[in-house]
Short mmCIF file of C-alpha atoms and ligand atoms in Angstrom, two decimals:
data_model
loop_
_atom_site.label_atom_id
_atom_site.label_comp_id
_atom_site.label_asym_id
_atom_site.label_seq_id
_atom_site.Cartn_x
_atom_site.Cartn_y
_atom_site.Cartn_z
CA MET U 7 112.77 198.80 157.82
CA SER U 8 114.93 201.93 157.41
CA GLU U 9 113.56 204.92 155.59
CA ALA U 10 114.50 205.48 151.95
CA LEU U 11 117.13 208.17 151.47
CA PRO U 12 117.23 210.95 148.84
CA VAL U 13 119.46 210.75 145.79
CA LEU U 14 121.10 213.68 144.05
CA ILE U 15 121.90 213.09 140.38
CA GLY U 16 124.00 215.36 138.19
CA GLY U 17 124.91 214.97 134.53
CA SER U 18 123.76 215.77 131.04
CA ILE U 19 120.15 216.48 130.08
CA ALA U 20 120.06 216.16 126.34
CA ILE U 21 118.12 216.19 123.15
CA ASP U 22 119.05 212.97 121.33
CA ASN U 23 118.71 212.04 117.67
CA VAL U 24 119.03 208.28 117.26
CA LYS U 25 119.24 206.08 114.19
CA THR U 26 119.05 202.29 114.34
CA PRO U 27 119.10 199.80 111.46
CA GLU U 28 115.30 199.84 111.62
CA ALA U 29 114.24 203.38 112.45
CA GLU U 30 115.25 206.95 113.12
CA ARG U 31 113.92 209.34 115.79
CA ARG U 32 114.71 212.98 116.50
CA ASP U 33 114.26 215.36 119.46
CA LEU U 34 114.16 212.57 122.01
CA LEU U 35 114.80 213.04 125.70
CA GLY U 36 118.37 211.97 126.36
CA GLY U 37 121.23 212.66 128.71
CA SER U 38 122.96 210.65 131.37
CA ALA U 39 121.21 212.37 134.28
CA SER U 40 117.73 212.18 132.72
CA TYR U 41 117.87 208.40 132.40
CA ALA U 42 119.53 207.97 135.80
CA ALA U 43 117.04 210.19 137.66
CA LEU U 44 114.03 208.53 136.04
CA ALA U 45 115.38 205.05 136.85
CA ALA U 46 116.19 206.05 140.45
CA SER U 47 112.64 207.34 140.92
CA TYR U 48 111.34 203.75 140.67
CA PHE U 49 113.18 202.85 143.86
CA THR U 50 113.56 205.89 146.10
CA SER U 51 112.21 209.36 146.65
CA PRO U 52 113.11 212.13 146.21
CA ALA U 53 115.47 212.00 143.24
CA HIS U 54 116.96 215.46 142.78
CA LEU U 55 118.19 216.31 139.28
CA VAL U 56 121.10 218.68 138.63
CA GLY U 57 121.84 219.77 135.07
CA ILE U 58 121.30 222.44 132.46
CA VAL U 59 118.90 222.75 129.53
CA GLY U 60 118.57 225.31 126.76
CA ALA U 61 115.69 227.53 125.68
CA ASP U 62 114.76 224.95 123.01
CA PHE U 63 114.35 222.08 125.47
CA PRO U 64 110.90 220.50 125.12
CA PRO U 65 109.03 221.26 128.39
CA GLU U 66 107.16 217.94 128.23
CA HIS U 67 110.38 216.06 128.96
CA LEU U 68 110.86 217.90 132.26
CA GLU U 69 107.15 217.56 133.04
CA MET U 70 107.43 213.80 132.60
CA LEU U 71 110.36 213.66 135.04
CA ALA U 72 108.46 215.82 137.54
CA ARG U 73 105.48 213.42 137.34
CA HIS U 74 107.85 210.71 138.53
CA GLY U 75 108.78 212.78 141.57
CA VAL U 76 112.11 213.96 140.14
CA THR U 77 112.76 217.44 141.57
CA LEU U 78 113.96 220.07 139.09
CA GLU U 79 115.19 222.85 141.38
CA GLY U 80 118.75 222.02 140.32
CA VAL U 81 118.01 222.22 136.58
CA GLU U 82 119.38 225.48 135.22
CA ARG U 83 117.61 227.07 132.22
CA SER U 84 119.90 228.77 129.75
CA GLY U 85 119.09 230.95 126.75
CA ARG U 86 121.48 228.93 124.58
CA PRO U 87 120.59 225.77 122.66
CA SER U 88 120.46 222.47 124.56
CA PHE U 89 123.18 219.84 124.55
CA THR U 90 122.36 217.59 121.60
CA TRP U 91 123.74 214.15 120.83
CA THR U 92 123.26 212.34 117.53
CA GLY U 93 124.21 208.69 117.20
CA GLU U 94 123.75 205.70 114.97
CA TYR U 95 123.62 202.02 115.87
CA HIS U 96 125.01 199.36 113.58
CA ALA U 97 123.61 195.90 112.85
CA GLY U 98 123.37 193.88 116.05
CA MET U 99 122.93 197.08 118.12
CA ASN U 100 126.13 196.49 120.07
CA GLU U 101 128.16 199.19 118.41
CA ARG U 102 127.31 202.78 117.76
CA THR U 103 128.91 205.77 116.14
CA THR U 104 128.47 209.26 117.52
CA ARG U 105 127.53 211.34 114.48
CA ASN U 106 127.42 214.72 116.17
CA VAL U 107 127.77 216.30 119.60
CA ALA U 108 126.51 219.88 119.96
CA VAL U 109 127.91 220.80 123.36
CA ASN U 110 126.02 224.14 123.52
CA VAL U 111 124.89 224.78 127.13
CA LEU U 112 127.45 222.33 128.51
CA GLU U 113 130.35 224.31 127.06
CA ASP U 114 130.80 226.67 129.99
CA TRP U 115 128.41 225.12 132.49
CA ARG U 116 129.27 225.66 136.13
CA VAL U 117 127.40 223.21 138.34
CA VAL U 118 125.26 224.80 141.03
CA VAL U 119 123.72 222.45 143.59
CA PRO U 120 120.82 224.16 145.38
CA ALA U 121 121.41 224.32 149.15
CA GLY U 122 118.13 222.50 149.79
CA VAL U 123 119.30 219.33 148.04
CA ALA U 124 123.07 219.43 148.69
CA GLY U 125 122.72 217.27 151.81
CA ALA U 126 121.40 214.19 149.97
CA PRO U 127 123.43 211.20 151.22
CA PHE U 128 123.52 209.47 147.81
CA VAL U 129 125.32 211.42 145.11
CA VAL U 130 125.34 210.22 141.50
CA LEU U 131 127.91 211.75 139.18
CA ALA U 132 126.46 210.61 135.87
CA ASN U 133 128.40 211.16 132.67
CA MET U 134 129.60 214.78 132.43
CA SER U 135 133.05 216.32 132.38
CA PRO U 136 135.23 215.40 135.36
CA GLY U 137 135.53 219.16 136.02
CA ASN U 138 131.74 219.34 136.43
CA GLN U 139 131.83 216.20 138.58
CA LEU U 140 134.41 217.84 140.89
CA GLU U 141 132.33 221.03 141.07
CA MET U 142 129.27 219.05 142.06
CA LEU U 143 131.12 217.02 144.68
CA ALA U 144 132.54 220.16 146.27
CA GLN U 145 128.98 221.33 146.94
CA CYS U 146 127.62 218.05 148.31
CA ALA U 147 127.67 218.40 152.04
CA ALA U 148 126.26 215.16 153.46
CA ALA U 149 128.32 213.14 155.92
CA PRO U 150 128.27 210.23 155.58
CA ARG U 151 127.66 210.25 151.87
CA PHE U 152 127.91 207.56 149.20
CA VAL U 153 129.17 208.68 145.81
CA LEU U 154 128.55 206.76 142.57
CA ALA U 155 130.20 207.84 139.33
CA ASP U 156 130.26 207.05 135.64
CA THR U 157 132.46 208.43 132.90
CA MET U 158 133.18 207.88 129.20
CA ASP U 159 136.14 207.33 126.86
CA LEU U 160 136.21 211.01 125.90
CA TRP U 161 137.08 212.10 129.46
CA ILE U 162 139.58 209.27 129.92
CA ASN U 163 141.35 210.62 126.83
CA ILE U 164 141.17 214.38 127.41
CA ALA U 165 140.70 214.84 131.18
CA ARG U 166 142.45 211.96 132.90
CA ASP U 167 143.94 214.05 135.73
CA PRO U 168 140.68 215.61 136.95
CA LEU U 169 139.04 212.20 136.48
CA ARG U 170 141.64 210.67 138.81
CA ARG U 171 140.76 213.35 141.40
CA VAL U 172 137.07 212.42 141.05
CA LEU U 173 137.90 208.73 141.57
CA GLU U 174 139.63 209.50 144.87
CA GLN U 175 136.25 210.64 146.22
CA VAL U 176 134.07 207.93 144.68
CA ASP U 177 132.66 204.93 146.59
CA LEU U 178 131.27 203.03 143.61
CA LEU U 179 132.56 203.47 140.07
CA VAL U 180 130.35 202.18 137.24
CA VAL U 181 132.05 202.00 133.82
CA ASN U 182 131.81 199.86 130.73
CA ASP U 183 134.47 197.31 129.85
CA SER U 184 136.36 199.32 127.24
CA GLU U 185 136.50 202.32 129.60
CA ALA U 186 137.70 200.09 132.44
CA ARG U 187 140.49 198.67 130.29
CA GLU U 188 141.55 202.09 129.08
CA LEU U 189 141.45 203.77 132.47
CA ALA U 190 143.30 200.91 134.16
CA SER U 191 145.73 200.40 131.26
CA THR U 192 145.20 196.64 131.09
CA THR U 193 143.25 194.33 128.81
CA ASN U 194 142.38 191.91 131.63
CA ILE U 195 139.03 192.86 133.12
CA VAL U 196 139.70 191.35 136.56
CA GLU U 197 142.99 193.16 136.80
CA ALA U 198 141.24 196.32 135.63
CA GLY U 199 138.74 195.95 138.49
CA ASP U 200 141.58 195.64 141.01
CA ARG U 201 143.47 198.59 139.58
CA LEU U 202 140.39 200.82 139.49
CA ARG U 203 139.69 199.95 143.13
CA GLY U 204 143.26 201.03 143.82
CA MET U 205 142.40 204.49 142.45
CA GLY U 206 139.84 205.17 145.19
CA PRO U 207 136.48 203.42 144.83
CA ARG U 208 135.89 200.59 147.31
CA HIS U 209 133.55 198.99 144.79
CA VAL U 210 133.68 198.97 140.99
CA VAL U 211 131.08 197.72 138.52
CA VAL U 212 132.23 196.94 135.00
CA LYS U 213 129.34 196.79 132.52
CA LEU U 214 129.65 194.28 129.70
CA GLY U 215 126.73 195.40 127.53
CA GLU U 216 124.61 192.44 126.42
CA PHE U 217 126.83 190.16 128.52
CA GLY U 218 125.95 191.74 131.86
CA ALA U 219 128.14 193.21 134.57
CA VAL U 220 130.85 192.34 137.09
CA LEU U 221 131.05 193.81 140.59
CA PHE U 222 134.45 194.08 142.26
CA GLY U 223 134.71 194.66 146.00
CA PRO U 224 137.09 194.07 148.88
CA PRO U 225 138.33 190.47 149.12
CA GLY U 226 136.46 188.53 151.75
CA HIS U 227 132.93 189.10 150.56
CA ASN U 228 132.07 186.55 147.88
CA HIS U 229 135.77 186.51 146.83
CA GLY U 230 135.40 190.20 146.06
CA LEU U 231 133.42 189.36 142.92
CA PHE U 232 129.88 189.08 141.65
CA ARG U 233 129.00 188.46 138.03
CA CYS U 234 125.56 188.54 136.44
CA GLY U 235 124.33 188.38 132.86
CA ALA U 236 122.12 190.93 131.15
CA PHE U 237 118.41 190.19 130.99
CA PRO U 238 118.05 188.35 127.66
CA LEU U 239 115.90 190.36 125.25
CA ARG U 240 114.49 189.06 121.99
CA ARG U 241 114.26 192.54 120.53
CA VAL U 242 116.42 195.57 121.25
CA VAL U 243 114.89 198.77 119.90
CA ASP U 244 117.34 201.38 121.23
CA PRO U 245 119.99 200.73 123.88
CA THR U 246 120.79 204.44 124.36
CA GLY U 247 120.80 205.26 128.04
CA ALA U 248 120.91 201.65 129.23
CA GLY U 249 124.12 202.36 131.15
CA ASP U 250 122.68 205.50 132.72
CA THR U 251 119.51 203.65 133.63
CA PHE U 252 121.63 200.93 135.24
CA LEU U 253 123.49 203.54 137.30
CA GLY U 254 120.32 205.36 138.40
CA ALA U 255 118.46 202.20 139.35
CA LEU U 256 121.50 200.95 141.25
CA ALA U 257 121.72 204.22 143.21
CA GLY U 258 117.97 204.40 143.80
CA TYR U 259 117.83 200.85 145.09
CA LEU U 260 120.78 201.42 147.46
CA ALA U 261 119.16 204.61 148.75
CA SER U 262 115.91 202.73 149.32
CA LEU U 263 117.72 200.48 151.82
CA GLY U 264 118.24 203.49 154.10
CA SER U 265 121.98 203.26 154.79
CA ALA U 266 124.60 205.59 153.34
CA ALA U 267 127.24 202.89 153.80
CA PRO U 268 126.01 199.91 151.74
CA GLY U 269 128.15 196.79 151.69
CA PHE U 270 128.91 194.18 149.03
CA SER U 271 125.62 192.24 149.35
CA ALA U 272 123.50 195.37 149.02
CA ILE U 273 125.51 196.50 145.99
CA ARG U 274 125.15 193.02 144.45
CA ASP U 275 121.36 193.24 144.86
CA ALA U 276 121.46 196.74 143.38
CA VAL U 277 123.35 195.46 140.32
CA ILE U 278 120.43 193.10 139.71
CA ARG U 279 117.94 196.00 139.88
CA GLY U 280 120.15 198.03 137.54
CA THR U 281 120.37 195.16 135.08
CA VAL U 282 116.63 194.59 134.97
CA MET U 283 115.74 198.28 134.75
CA ALA U 284 118.27 198.79 131.94
CA SER U 285 116.64 195.98 129.97
CA PHE U 286 113.40 197.97 129.84
CA THR U 287 115.25 201.02 128.50
CA CYS U 288 116.45 198.93 125.53
CA GLU U 289 112.89 198.06 124.54
CA ALA U 290 111.91 201.49 123.21
CA PHE U 291 113.49 204.69 121.95
CA SER U 292 114.63 207.12 124.63
CA THR U 293 112.82 206.73 127.96
CA GLY U 294 109.68 205.44 126.18
CA ARG U 295 109.51 202.15 128.07
CA ILE U 296 110.46 203.46 131.51
CA GLU U 297 108.16 206.47 131.46
CA ASN U 298 105.13 204.36 132.32
CA LEU U 299 106.53 201.12 133.64
CA PRO U 300 104.04 199.33 135.89
CA GLU U 301 105.63 198.16 139.13
CA ALA U 302 104.20 194.69 138.45
CA ASP U 303 106.24 194.46 135.21
CA LEU U 304 109.41 195.38 137.06
CA LEU U 305 108.79 192.88 139.86
CA ARG U 306 107.86 190.14 137.39
CA ARG U 307 111.04 190.64 135.38
CA LEU U 308 113.13 190.61 138.55
CA GLU U 309 111.55 187.27 139.44
CA ILE U 310 112.16 185.84 135.96
CA PHE U 311 115.76 187.05 136.10
CA ARG U 312 116.23 185.38 139.48
CA GLU U 313 114.86 182.09 138.16
CA MET U 314 117.01 182.30 135.04
CA SER U 315 120.18 183.01 137.02
CA CYS U 316 119.89 180.27 139.68
CA TRP U 317 121.48 176.89 139.38
P1 AMP N 15 124.61 205.45 127.34
O1 AMP N 15 123.88 204.85 126.17
O2 AMP N 15 124.20 204.87 128.66
O3 AMP N 15 126.08 205.50 127.13
O4 AMP N 15 124.15 206.99 127.42
C1 AMP N 15 123.82 207.75 126.29
C2 AMP N 15 123.41 209.16 126.73
O5 AMP N 15 124.58 209.90 127.07
C3 AMP N 15 122.71 209.90 125.61
O6 AMP N 15 121.37 210.18 125.99
C4 AMP N 15 123.52 211.19 125.42
O7 AMP N 15 122.70 212.33 125.39
C5 AMP N 15 124.46 211.23 126.60
N1 AMP N 15 125.80 211.70 126.20
C6 AMP N 15 126.46 211.41 125.05
N2 AMP N 15 127.66 212.05 125.01
C7 AMP N 15 127.76 212.76 126.17
C8 AMP N 15 128.76 213.66 126.72
N3 AMP N 15 129.89 213.96 126.06
N4 AMP N 15 128.54 214.19 127.94
C9 AMP N 15 127.41 213.89 128.60
N5 AMP N 15 126.42 213.10 128.13
C10 AMP N 15 126.58 212.53 126.93
#
């Protein structure tokens, strides 16, 4: 078996305030890169985190990540307040409203990738501004390298040009369905997958929330398509970070296979890992469920998911 490869993950590291129809929690660990790095750490090692936190950032959050083997050399400490996101979920938990975004440290952040981690062959551009994604990519030196990226509606609306430049350098784009439709300017999800692949990424995953995900790849492998459901949960406590968890687990699993040029089948298997890992994130606020997830629970759920999906 090949040796697991390192993953480098850049994005937001946040303090989240989350309200659901049932409860409200403040000062939670949030951020796209926090979820992604923690999820990746279940599959590969090391997972290098790149981001910025403020003077008010609770040290226990970083300590928890470090306990999982996430390296923090690339986490800049600023004297300003941390990036803070406040959101509220509506009945059914499928829709949320962002109540407040305090950009703070992210406002004029310039990404610095420490030389010691810049050669990681797997690069994850979790949700951050496309300008920051480009800065990070410019410092990632590995060849070959495999680049995964996420984005959000905000950047599609206000930074489409730099986002298009990011896409030209991405191997696997992971976006949700509304973002895919908006970025590709079509309402048909299959056409969106094709168009997004035409913008650079050889593979595209479109996340469909509680309905799962679709993988688009070159025609010839499995008709260029793989579709799986989400893991059915009886109770969703807080879905924040599910998409970031999906991305991190997907990257971590691919890195664990030891090749920086994964093909369709490997990415399909990674989508399954992402799906199952994301389901755990939904079962507690913040990273509560994936902070101490026994490997046996993960393996058991993968097995149940396999049984549920076969016919
Ligand atoms: P998800 O639920 O997977 O879409 O991810 C939610 C996470 O994204 C939260 O923990 C937020 O802290 C983070 N987030 C929200 N808005 C932004 C933004 N503008 N830039 C970077 N991260 C963000």
